[in-house]
XYZ file of C-alpha atoms in Angstrom:
249
model
C 105.004 98.783 105.658
C 103.436 101.467 107.827
C 105.900 103.789 109.496
C 105.311 105.789 112.684
C 108.865 107.078 113.062
C 107.840 110.702 113.698
C 104.663 109.989 115.652
C 103.763 110.585 119.276
C 101.086 108.021 120.102
C 98.836 107.904 123.164
C 97.192 104.582 123.991
C 94.727 104.324 126.874
C 94.187 100.983 128.565
C 97.690 100.042 127.439
C 98.599 97.589 130.192
C 96.791 94.561 128.748
C 94.812 93.091 125.872
C 94.271 95.052 122.675
C 95.741 98.247 124.139
C 99.014 96.622 125.118
C 99.320 94.789 121.791
C 98.704 98.026 119.882
C 101.152 100.027 122.016
C 103.877 97.426 121.512
C 103.376 97.441 117.743
C 103.518 101.240 117.570
C 106.813 101.107 119.483
C 108.183 98.514 117.072
C 107.221 100.722 114.117
C 109.180 103.680 115.452
C 106.696 105.747 117.462
C 107.158 107.185 120.899
C 104.206 105.805 122.849
C 102.570 107.198 125.974
C 100.987 104.182 127.636
C 98.084 105.053 129.948
C 96.446 102.732 132.459
C 94.879 102.892 135.902
C 96.672 99.671 136.907
C 100.112 100.927 137.902
C 101.797 97.562 138.499
C 100.583 96.042 135.247
C 101.426 99.237 133.354
C 105.002 99.436 134.622
C 105.546 95.751 133.878
C 104.159 96.113 130.347
C 106.222 99.198 129.539
C 109.351 97.557 130.929
C 108.827 94.602 128.596
C 108.263 96.910 125.609
C 111.507 98.768 126.323
C 113.550 95.644 126.960
C 114.174 95.002 123.261
C 117.404 96.724 122.263
C 116.215 97.960 118.856
C 113.403 100.096 120.264
C 114.324 100.614 123.890
C 113.097 103.806 125.520
C 110.159 104.505 123.223
C 107.394 103.479 125.633
C 106.477 105.805 128.506
C 104.140 104.912 131.400
C 101.458 107.292 132.672
C 99.153 106.159 135.441
C 95.754 107.545 134.489
C 92.146 106.567 135.208
C 90.053 107.984 132.351
C 87.055 108.216 134.678
C 88.923 110.836 136.734
C 88.528 113.955 134.646
C 90.537 116.168 136.962
C 93.831 114.373 136.245
C 93.529 113.867 132.479
C 94.448 117.459 131.623
C 97.626 117.182 133.709
C 98.544 113.819 132.169
C 98.159 115.106 128.603
C 100.102 118.272 129.409
C 102.882 116.137 130.879
C 102.965 113.990 127.749
C 103.361 117.093 125.571
C 106.182 118.429 127.763
C 108.020 115.107 128.136
C 107.501 113.424 124.746
C 105.887 115.878 122.342
C 102.575 116.892 120.780
C 100.466 113.781 120.109
C 99.773 112.844 116.514
C 97.782 109.692 117.325
C 95.279 108.878 120.068
C 93.980 105.357 120.603
C 91.014 105.429 122.994
C 91.060 101.835 124.154
C 90.391 101.954 127.924
C 87.115 100.270 128.797
C 85.283 98.045 131.226
C 82.511 95.499 130.763
C 80.000 94.260 133.315
C 77.237 91.760 132.638
C 73.953 92.523 134.414
C 70.355 92.314 133.273
C 68.588 95.666 132.907
C 66.270 94.950 135.831
C 69.286 94.516 138.120
C 71.568 97.324 136.961
C 71.962 100.006 139.593
C 72.456 103.639 138.632
C 75.933 103.424 140.115
C 76.819 100.481 137.847
C 75.335 102.232 134.816
C 77.273 105.431 135.553
C 80.544 103.556 136.101
C 80.424 101.861 132.693
C 79.380 105.024 130.843
C 81.946 107.128 132.698
C 84.857 104.967 131.569
C 83.706 103.776 128.148
C 82.068 106.930 126.814
C 82.967 109.907 128.948
C 86.565 108.720 129.119
C 86.700 108.826 125.314
C 85.280 112.355 125.373
C 87.791 113.536 127.990
C 90.861 112.134 126.242
C 89.728 113.196 122.782
C 89.100 116.759 123.941
C 92.599 116.996 125.386
C 94.232 115.434 122.336
C 92.362 117.726 119.929
C 93.604 120.762 121.820
C 97.148 119.790 120.931
C 96.553 118.203 117.502
C 94.787 121.338 116.317
C 98.008 123.314 116.644
C 99.716 121.013 114.121
C 96.658 120.647 111.871
C 97.168 116.905 111.942
C 95.913 113.981 113.987
C 94.565 110.449 113.934
C 92.045 109.353 116.558
C 90.974 105.712 116.716
C 88.281 104.754 119.214
C 88.068 101.086 120.188
C 84.432 100.122 120.472
C 82.662 96.772 120.121
C 80.184 95.060 117.827
C 77.934 95.030 120.909
C 77.487 98.742 120.226
C 75.896 97.753 116.911
C 73.847 94.694 117.841
C 73.386 94.829 121.629
C 73.699 91.877 123.950
C 71.887 90.169 126.799
C 73.057 91.628 130.110
C 75.069 94.281 128.310
C 72.696 97.223 127.934
C 75.007 99.682 129.712
C 78.032 98.419 127.775
C 76.106 98.554 124.482
C 74.878 102.072 125.229
C 78.410 103.262 125.952
C 79.796 101.788 122.748
C 76.919 103.074 120.600
C 77.630 106.471 122.105
C 81.246 106.189 121.010
C 80.072 105.649 117.418
C 77.955 108.806 117.405
C 80.667 110.791 119.143
C 83.241 109.626 116.589
C 81.115 110.742 113.646
C 80.629 114.161 115.203
C 84.357 114.640 115.826
C 85.025 113.571 112.230
C 82.682 116.251 110.890
C 84.041 118.963 113.165
C 87.749 118.345 112.567
C 88.066 116.822 109.093
C 88.987 120.188 107.600
C 91.734 120.548 110.209
C 93.670 117.484 109.045
C 92.332 115.327 111.893
C 90.472 112.073 111.306
C 88.429 110.082 113.801
C 87.358 106.474 113.303
C 86.160 103.427 115.212
C 87.485 99.890 115.309
C 84.721 97.607 116.598
C 86.120 94.213 117.595
C 83.947 91.154 117.941
C 84.627 88.535 120.581
C 88.388 88.702 121.148
C 90.273 86.315 123.425
C 91.553 88.742 126.098
C 91.225 89.176 129.856
C 87.984 91.064 129.269
C 86.354 88.008 127.677
C 87.752 85.502 130.166
C 84.418 85.231 131.967
C 82.591 83.855 128.924
C 81.595 80.219 129.412
C 82.796 77.536 127.008
C 79.210 76.918 125.867
C 78.776 80.613 125.065
C 82.111 80.659 123.215
C 80.971 77.762 121.036
C 77.718 79.593 120.361
C 79.584 82.758 119.365
C 81.944 80.854 117.079
C 78.983 79.196 115.367
C 77.659 82.675 114.501
C 80.908 83.838 112.867
C 81.769 83.474 109.194
C 85.359 82.852 110.327
C 84.748 80.027 112.841
C 86.982 81.013 115.759
C 87.420 83.578 118.498
C 89.524 86.575 117.527
C 92.920 87.425 119.005
C 94.610 90.780 119.539
C 96.728 90.291 116.403
C 93.497 90.336 114.386
C 92.582 93.793 115.708
C 95.897 95.639 115.826
C 96.436 95.904 112.026
C 93.097 97.724 111.671
C 94.131 100.168 114.411
C 97.515 100.757 112.799
C 96.035 101.493 109.388
C 93.467 103.985 110.687
C 96.229 105.624 112.754
C 98.519 106.010 109.753
C 98.993 108.812 107.252
C 97.786 106.433 104.538
C 94.227 106.565 105.947
C 93.760 110.309 105.458
C 90.557 110.031 103.399
C 88.796 107.766 105.895
C 86.971 109.435 108.762
C 83.748 108.915 110.684
C 83.848 105.199 109.846
C 83.227 102.082 111.939
C 85.419 99.127 110.985
C 84.169 95.803 112.338
C 86.850 93.241 113.178
C 84.531 90.441 114.171
C 85.070 87.422 111.910
C 81.752 88.135 110.229
C 79.732 88.022 113.472
C 77.589 91.014 112.458
């Protein structure tokens, strides 16, 4: 079994969905986990639930942080280092999705999606690398989407942001591989979370019909891939994109 007993893990977008499920599993496997989210109420509730179990109480720590606000990220990461320790793992999970046809997307809408999904990954990765470099060790896992590989109707800004994450990941991998730091992508398919709640039943049936595994995914399908790429056992894997999509691609 994977063990994160000595790890300091940062998970963005940790108040719900894949981020929350991953953060909870890291806590259960012994890590101290800095849980970041812009939704304070949901974050505090999630962290409270993680810490409620007696066997791993006190290992989850809440940090209110909007990854689109670059001016506060440096302070948040510095606080994490002072209060918990130097991060060994960063899970860039925070993201938003909006469905709008290209002809109707405003520049403001385009910028908002790219600022969170792509620039947010850049901001958090840059801060994490600053600290990981000192220890010559780190695992960075960026949560993307198969939409970044195949596109989608009404999702051009979302697809562009996720494709950008793939290119960014490969560049980080090349720059920091010799420093003991790996950087990889987990690209989920259609996962049953709050983010996919707006998909119609007809569209869900259509998606399922396109998958080799004929069902929607759940967070428990994605988390094991994140854990492996975040572990010491994955040290010879970097710059890779791992699809967790039931064979959709």
